[in-house]
Short mmCIF file of C-alpha atoms and ligand atoms in Angstrom, two decimals:
data_model
loop_
_atom_site.label_atom_id
_atom_site.label_comp_id
_atom_site.label_asym_id
_atom_site.label_seq_id
_atom_site.Cartn_x
_atom_site.Cartn_y
_atom_site.Cartn_z
CA MET A 22 17.31 17.28 -3.73
CA THR A 23 18.16 15.19 -0.96
CA ASN A 24 16.74 16.50 2.29
CA ALA A 25 17.55 13.62 5.35
CA ASN A 26 14.70 12.47 7.69
CA HIS A 27 14.70 13.98 11.11
CA THR A 28 13.18 12.56 14.17
CA LEU A 29 9.80 14.11 15.29
CA SER A 30 8.50 12.58 18.93
CA PHE A 31 5.42 12.96 19.75
CA SER A 32 2.77 11.41 22.23
CA ASP A 33 0.72 8.13 21.09
CA PRO A 34 -2.20 8.58 21.40
CA GLU A 35 -3.33 5.15 23.34
CA THR A 36 -0.90 4.97 25.05
CA THR A 37 0.36 8.43 25.75
CA LYS A 38 3.97 8.01 25.81
CA PRO A 39 6.34 9.34 24.18
CA VAL A 40 7.47 7.89 20.83
CA GLN A 41 9.53 8.50 18.01
CA ARG A 42 9.48 7.94 14.29
CA ASP A 43 11.35 9.23 11.71
CA ALA A 44 9.71 11.73 10.20
CA ALA A 45 8.70 12.85 6.22
CA ARG A 46 11.53 14.11 4.85
CA LEU A 47 11.28 18.39 3.51
CA MET A 48 10.62 19.67 0.22
CA VAL A 49 12.64 22.11 1.00
CA GLY A 50 11.64 25.42 -1.34
CA THR A 51 14.66 28.14 -0.23
CA ASP A 52 17.36 26.81 -2.63
CA LEU A 53 16.26 25.98 -5.76
CA ALA A 54 13.94 28.76 -5.78
CA ALA A 55 17.69 30.77 -4.95
CA GLU A 56 19.53 28.45 -8.13
CA MET A 57 15.87 30.97 -10.32
CA VAL A 58 16.91 33.63 -9.35
CA ALA A 59 20.19 33.66 -10.22
CA LYS A 60 20.30 32.10 -13.53
CA ALA A 61 17.46 34.99 -14.14
CA ALA A 62 19.38 37.80 -13.63
CA GLU A 63 22.27 36.17 -15.44
CA ARG A 64 20.19 36.17 -18.36
CA ALA A 65 19.18 39.77 -16.95
CA LYS A 66 22.46 40.82 -17.31
CA LYS A 67 23.20 39.38 -20.58
CA LEU A 68 20.25 40.75 -22.30
CA GLN A 69 20.82 44.40 -20.85
CA ASP A 70 25.14 44.47 -21.59
CA GLU A 71 24.55 43.18 -25.57
CA THR A 72 20.26 44.78 -26.03
CA GLY A 73 21.54 47.61 -23.80
CA VAL A 74 17.30 46.98 -21.89
CA GLN A 75 16.97 45.98 -18.66
CA PRO A 76 13.57 43.43 -17.82
CA CYS A 77 11.14 44.95 -16.09
CA LEU A 78 8.59 44.31 -14.04
CA ALA A 79 5.41 46.69 -14.22
CA THR A 80 2.65 45.75 -10.17
CA VAL A 81 -0.36 47.63 -9.93
CA LEU A 82 -2.08 47.32 -6.68
CA VAL A 83 -5.24 48.73 -6.07
CA GLY A 84 -6.09 50.14 -2.50
CA ASP A 85 -4.22 50.51 0.75
CA ASP A 86 -4.94 46.82 2.44
CA PRO A 87 -0.56 46.67 3.96
CA ALA A 88 -0.87 41.96 3.25
CA SER A 89 -0.98 43.36 -0.01
CA ALA A 90 1.72 46.10 0.21
CA THR A 91 3.60 44.25 1.43
CA TYR A 92 3.93 41.06 -1.41
CA VAL A 93 4.09 44.42 -4.09
CA ARG A 94 6.87 45.65 -2.15
CA MET A 95 8.79 42.49 -1.37
CA LYS A 96 8.76 40.88 -5.23
CA GLN A 97 9.01 45.10 -5.69
CA ASN A 98 12.88 44.03 -4.30
CA ARG A 99 13.55 40.61 -5.31
CA SER A 100 13.11 42.24 -8.50
CA LYS A 101 16.05 44.59 -7.77
CA LYS A 102 18.56 42.11 -6.34
CA ALA A 103 17.98 40.09 -9.79
CA GLY A 104 18.27 43.18 -12.32
CA ILE A 105 15.22 43.58 -13.07
CA GLY A 106 13.78 47.28 -13.35
CA SER A 107 10.10 47.80 -11.42
CA LEU A 108 7.74 50.40 -12.28
CA SER A 109 5.57 50.60 -9.44
CA VAL A 110 1.68 51.87 -10.10
CA VAL A 111 -0.37 52.32 -7.18
CA LEU A 112 -4.02 53.43 -7.49
CA PRO A 113 -6.78 54.16 -5.22
CA ALA A 114 -9.18 52.07 -3.48
CA GLU A 115 -12.08 53.58 -5.53
CA THR A 116 -10.73 52.93 -8.39
CA SER A 117 -13.06 51.81 -11.03
CA THR A 118 -13.19 49.16 -13.08
CA GLU A 119 -12.57 50.62 -16.85
CA GLU A 120 -9.82 52.93 -14.83
CA LEU A 121 -8.44 50.21 -14.13
CA VAL A 122 -8.44 48.39 -17.01
CA ALA A 123 -6.93 52.30 -19.19
CA GLU A 124 -3.93 51.21 -17.05
CA LEU A 125 -2.81 47.47 -17.40
CA THR A 126 -4.01 48.34 -21.30
CA LYS A 127 -1.21 51.23 -21.48
CA LEU A 128 1.26 49.26 -19.22
CA SER A 129 0.44 46.76 -22.71
CA GLU A 130 1.57 48.94 -24.51
CA ASP A 131 5.04 50.22 -23.17
CA PRO A 132 7.27 49.14 -24.70
CA THR A 133 9.87 49.62 -21.72
CA VAL A 134 7.31 47.50 -19.93
CA HIS A 135 8.00 43.64 -20.02
CA GLY A 136 5.69 42.02 -17.51
CA ILE A 137 3.07 42.95 -15.60
CA LEU A 138 1.44 41.99 -12.12
CA LEU A 139 -2.11 43.16 -10.55
CA GLN A 140 -1.96 42.65 -6.59
CA HIS A 141 -4.94 40.31 -5.62
CA PRO A 142 -7.80 40.34 -4.61
CA VAL A 143 -8.44 43.86 -6.52
CA PRO A 144 -11.30 46.17 -4.39
CA SER A 145 -14.82 44.30 -4.68
CA GLN A 146 -16.21 47.22 -6.95
CA ILE A 147 -13.83 45.98 -9.51
CA ASP A 148 -14.62 43.55 -12.61
CA GLU A 149 -11.58 41.32 -11.32
CA ARG A 150 -11.58 39.04 -14.15
CA ALA A 151 -11.95 41.51 -16.73
CA ALA A 152 -8.98 43.06 -14.86
CA PHE A 153 -6.72 40.53 -15.74
CA GLU A 154 -7.62 40.52 -19.71
CA ALA A 155 -6.47 43.94 -19.42
CA ILE A 156 -3.10 42.64 -18.96
CA ALA A 157 -1.27 41.18 -22.72
CA PRO A 158 -0.72 37.69 -23.06
CA GLY A 159 2.81 38.13 -23.44
CA LYS A 160 3.46 40.61 -20.15
CA ASP A 161 1.79 39.00 -18.64
CA VAL A 162 4.43 36.61 -15.74
CA ASP A 163 1.68 35.86 -13.19
CA GLY A 164 -0.11 33.64 -15.32
CA VAL A 165 -3.51 34.78 -14.61
CA THR A 166 -5.45 35.71 -17.76
CA MET A 167 -7.91 33.08 -19.84
CA HIS A 168 -5.07 33.08 -22.28
CA ALA A 169 -2.87 31.46 -19.83
CA PHE A 170 -4.71 29.37 -18.34
CA ALA A 171 -5.28 27.47 -21.51
CA ALA A 172 -2.34 27.06 -22.41
CA MET A 173 -1.50 25.30 -19.03
CA ALA A 174 -5.05 23.16 -19.41
CA PHE A 175 -4.03 22.16 -23.14
CA GLY A 176 -0.96 21.51 -21.94
CA GLU A 177 0.48 24.07 -24.64
CA PRO A 178 4.00 26.51 -23.39
CA GLY A 179 3.45 29.74 -21.38
CA PHE A 180 3.01 31.75 -19.00
CA ARG A 181 2.04 29.59 -16.05
CA SER A 182 0.20 30.42 -12.54
CA CYS A 183 3.78 31.20 -10.45
CA THR A 184 1.57 28.95 -8.04
CA PRO A 185 1.32 26.44 -9.30
CA GLY A 186 4.15 26.15 -11.24
CA GLY A 187 6.30 27.07 -8.64
CA ILE A 188 4.54 23.41 -6.38
CA LEU A 189 5.55 21.62 -10.73
CA ARG A 190 9.06 22.08 -10.00
CA LEU A 191 9.25 21.71 -6.85
CA LEU A 192 7.75 18.78 -7.29
CA GLU A 193 10.38 18.20 -10.13
CA ALA A 194 13.10 19.11 -8.50
CA TYR A 195 12.29 16.22 -5.48
CA ASP A 196 11.91 14.13 -7.94
CA VAL A 197 7.76 13.19 -7.32
CA PRO A 198 6.43 10.85 -10.07
CA LEU A 199 3.48 12.29 -11.19
CA GLU A 200 2.46 10.16 -13.90
CA GLY A 201 0.04 7.38 -13.21
CA ALA A 202 -0.03 9.71 -9.41
CA HIS A 203 -3.54 10.14 -7.50
CA ALA A 204 -3.65 14.02 -7.13
CA VAL A 205 -5.92 15.65 -4.70
CA VAL A 206 -6.86 19.05 -4.73
CA ILE A 207 -8.31 20.51 -2.29
CA GLY A 208 -9.65 24.38 -3.87
CA ARG A 209 -10.43 25.35 -6.82
CA SER A 210 -9.78 29.26 -7.20
CA PRO A 211 -8.74 30.59 -10.80
CA ILE A 212 -4.92 30.72 -9.44
CA LEU A 213 -4.25 28.53 -7.23
CA GLY A 214 -6.24 25.18 -7.43
CA LYS A 215 -7.27 25.17 -11.16
CA PRO A 216 -4.43 26.14 -12.61
CA VAL A 217 -2.31 23.74 -9.89
CA GLY A 218 -4.58 20.60 -11.34
CA MET A 219 -4.49 21.06 -15.14
CA LEU A 220 -0.72 21.48 -14.67
CA LEU A 221 -0.69 17.37 -12.93
CA LEU A 222 -2.48 16.60 -15.60
CA ALA A 223 -0.72 17.65 -18.25
CA SER A 224 1.84 15.52 -16.52
CA ASN A 225 -0.11 12.37 -16.37
CA ALA A 226 -1.50 12.21 -12.39
CA THR A 227 -5.06 11.57 -11.63
CA VAL A 228 -6.64 14.21 -10.75
CA THR A 229 -9.28 14.91 -8.41
CA TYR A 230 -10.87 18.76 -7.28
CA THR A 231 -11.83 19.56 -3.88
CA HIS A 232 -14.20 22.27 -3.42
CA SER A 233 -16.31 23.68 -0.73
CA ARG A 234 -18.89 21.23 -1.31
CA THR A 235 -17.11 18.51 -1.12
CA LYS A 236 -18.57 15.37 0.88
CA ASP A 237 -16.29 13.04 2.76
CA LEU A 238 -12.83 15.27 2.27
CA ALA A 239 -11.04 13.71 4.65
CA ASP A 240 -11.92 10.44 3.00
CA ILE A 241 -10.71 11.36 -0.02
CA VAL A 242 -7.73 12.48 0.76
CA ARG A 243 -7.15 9.84 2.31
CA THR A 244 -6.86 8.41 -1.52
CA ALA A 245 -4.25 10.20 -1.97
CA ASP A 246 -0.45 9.73 -2.90
CA ILE A 247 -0.11 13.74 -3.54
CA VAL A 248 -1.68 16.53 -1.75
CA VAL A 249 -2.33 19.66 -2.38
CA ALA A 250 -3.78 22.00 -0.37
CA ALA A 251 -5.10 25.58 -1.30
CA VAL A 252 -7.91 26.31 1.20
CA GLY A 253 -6.63 29.61 2.29
CA LYS A 254 -7.59 28.15 6.74
CA ALA A 255 -5.13 27.33 9.01
CA ASN A 256 -4.23 23.91 10.07
CA PHE A 257 -6.99 22.32 8.15
CA VAL A 258 -5.47 19.24 6.18
CA ARG A 259 -5.57 17.02 9.30
CA GLY A 260 -2.30 13.69 9.86
CA GLY A 261 -5.99 11.29 10.04
CA TRP A 262 -6.04 12.49 6.84
CA LEU A 263 -3.36 11.50 5.17
CA LYS A 264 -2.70 8.42 3.88
CA PRO A 265 1.29 6.93 5.25
CA GLY A 266 4.12 8.56 2.59
CA ALA A 267 1.89 10.52 1.22
CA VAL A 268 3.45 13.77 -0.51
CA VAL A 269 2.19 16.95 0.88
CA ILE A 270 2.36 20.39 -0.32
CA ASP A 271 1.11 23.03 1.23
CA ALA A 272 0.10 25.84 -0.46
CA GLY A 273 -1.00 27.80 1.95
CA TYR A 274 0.01 30.74 4.10
CA ASN A 275 -2.82 32.54 6.88
CA GLU A 276 -1.20 34.83 9.66
CA GLY A 277 1.37 33.58 11.68
CA ASN A 278 2.57 32.76 8.73
CA VAL A 279 0.88 29.38 9.67
CA GLY A 280 -0.59 26.95 6.23
CA ASP A 281 -3.34 25.18 5.01
CA VAL A 282 -2.07 21.56 6.80
CA HIS A 283 -1.65 20.45 10.72
CA PHE A 284 2.78 20.72 9.18
CA GLU A 285 3.12 19.01 13.03
CA GLU A 286 0.01 15.65 12.66
CA ALA A 287 0.91 16.04 8.50
CA SER A 288 4.82 14.94 8.99
CA GLN A 289 3.98 11.99 10.87
CA VAL A 290 2.40 10.65 8.26
CA ALA A 291 4.02 12.31 4.85
CA GLY A 292 6.87 11.06 3.08
CA LEU A 293 7.25 14.84 1.49
CA ILE A 294 5.76 17.51 2.45
CA THR A 295 6.61 21.53 1.98
CA PRO A 296 6.88 24.01 5.28
CA VAL A 297 5.33 27.14 5.37
CA PRO A 298 7.33 29.03 5.32
CA GLY A 299 9.77 27.86 3.57
CA GLY A 300 8.46 25.87 0.87
CA VAL A 301 6.08 27.12 -1.82
CA GLY A 302 6.08 30.10 -1.09
CA PRO A 303 9.62 31.62 -2.63
CA MET A 304 9.27 29.30 -5.85
CA THR A 305 6.11 32.00 -6.30
CA ILE A 306 8.15 35.21 -6.38
CA SER A 307 11.43 32.84 -7.59
CA LEU A 308 9.53 31.61 -10.64
CA LEU A 309 7.71 35.54 -11.10
CA LEU A 310 10.71 36.83 -12.06
CA GLU A 311 11.82 33.74 -14.70
CA GLN A 312 8.90 34.68 -16.79
CA THR A 313 9.52 38.32 -16.44
CA VAL A 314 13.10 37.86 -18.40
CA ASP A 315 11.61 35.53 -19.93
CA ALA A 316 8.43 38.30 -21.44
CA ALA A 317 11.56 40.29 -22.87
CA GLU A 318 12.97 37.76 -24.10
CA ALA A 319 10.98 37.11 -26.65
CA GLN A 320 9.95 40.81 -27.06
CA ARG A 321 13.13 41.05 -27.96
CA GLN A 322 13.51 38.86 -30.64
CA THR A 323 9.76 40.25 -31.67
CA SER A 324 10.45 43.52 -31.55
P1 NAP B 420 -8.66 31.85 -2.19
O1 NAP B 420 -9.32 32.03 -4.26
O2 NAP B 420 -10.16 31.63 -1.18
O3 NAP B 420 -9.81 29.77 -3.02
C1 NAP B 420 -9.43 29.01 -1.27
C2 NAP B 420 -10.42 27.40 -1.99
O4 NAP B 420 -10.53 26.84 -0.53
C3 NAP B 420 -12.02 27.55 -2.44
O5 NAP B 420 -12.00 27.03 -4.09
C4 NAP B 420 -12.77 27.43 -1.39
O6 NAP B 420 -13.63 26.10 -2.09
C5 NAP B 420 -11.91 26.59 -1.16
N1 NAP B 420 -12.14 25.57 -0.07
C6 NAP B 420 -12.87 26.82 1.01
N2 NAP B 420 -13.17 26.18 2.33
C7 NAP B 420 -13.18 24.94 2.18
C8 NAP B 420 -13.08 23.44 2.35
N3 NAP B 420 -14.10 22.95 4.31
N4 NAP B 420 -12.73 22.72 2.11
C9 NAP B 420 -12.43 21.86 1.08
N5 NAP B 420 -12.10 23.80 0.39
C10 NAP B 420 -12.80 24.37 0.62
O7 NAP B 420 -7.93 30.97 -1.76
P2 NAP B 420 -6.71 30.98 -2.90
O8 NAP B 420 -5.93 31.99 -3.45
O9 NAP B 420 -6.96 30.16 -3.47
O10 NAP B 420 -5.27 30.53 -1.79
C11 NAP B 420 -5.51 29.73 -1.40
C12 NAP B 420 -4.52 29.58 0.04
O11 NAP B 420 -3.04 29.90 -0.97
C13 NAP B 420 -4.63 30.64 0.41
O12 NAP B 420 -3.79 30.10 2.31
C14 NAP B 420 -3.19 32.18 0.14
O13 NAP B 420 -2.66 32.78 1.29
C15 NAP B 420 -2.05 30.96 -0.68
N6 NAP B 420 -1.56 31.76 -1.51
C16 NAP B 420 -0.37 31.62 -1.02
C17 NAP B 420 0.53 31.87 -2.59
C18 NAP B 420 1.77 31.42 -2.41
O14 NAP B 420 2.60 32.06 -3.13
N7 NAP B 420 2.71 30.92 -1.01
C19 NAP B 420 -0.33 32.63 -3.46
C20 NAP B 420 -1.18 32.72 -3.44
C21 NAP B 420 -1.71 31.86 -2.71
P3 NAP B 420 -15.12 27.15 -2.79
O15 NAP B 420 -14.84 27.23 -4.54
O16 NAP B 420 -15.73 25.83 -3.51
O17 NAP B 420 -15.18 28.58 -2.80
#
């Protein structure tokens, strides 16, 4: 992947005179994601032509959080465009853990469903881990079960958590050397920070995890060749925290299409940087669709 550097204008903080320098190269996910979807669509069609089976992704939404409903709708629309069927399950906000587990168990046993996505976060009365673990590992196309996490940690084949898996694909597409690189991950959530660190470690990067209790975060980030921001706080990572030339992956998505990295500052220091939107985001859905087709093909072979 190549993207020409673009030139940025900004004010020198000491002289306040406008200066120009080459800005970081952008790591754009949009085109790569579109390529992945096109390939998944071809494979979905082939499977359907040869066997009559259309890959099917079941989406489970609990409650009526508007952002979650939008994410689910986006995933269903993209599935449709890729020739992947979708089954929509919407449960009331007061659903119990037992009821959700029963629904996910039913979908896990349904031979017409190949992949299952439980939209998170779920309402607070639900034990989210218990719900995730009710998803059969062979249908866990969002990579949220302990089985998927163990596979990522051991470097074994298996479904990857979609955002971390998408980030690794982006790094690979831009030929970012991982072996021996120091990667600093900011955030340790089970769906993003922890698995992305595991995948980087499996690629022989030296990984430092940081979180809300980390001391001297900026000093640690300054030692990173690769920074992954997965914090959930708009413009949290500042340009002055970065080593010049660092690769900056902004997984954050905050209100108003704003990432976790202060883009204007960071792009003056970084070597490569993902924009928000158009960086990590499109990779997540593409990997979900790709893994749904993987699941349908694998289930076909074992049925
Ligand atoms: P999360 O579950 O809220 O986790 C946030 C992490 O950030 C936690 O580990 C937390 O540390 C850490 N953190 C909070 N404040 C911090 C601070 N001051 N210094 C250092 N670390 C701090 O969030 P998430 O689900 O991982 O999501 C993170 C971001 O990624 C959000 O913006 C979300 O919207 C975005 N996201 C994007 C996609 C996509 O498709 N692009 C997918 C999923 C999520 P503790 O563990 O100590 O609390």
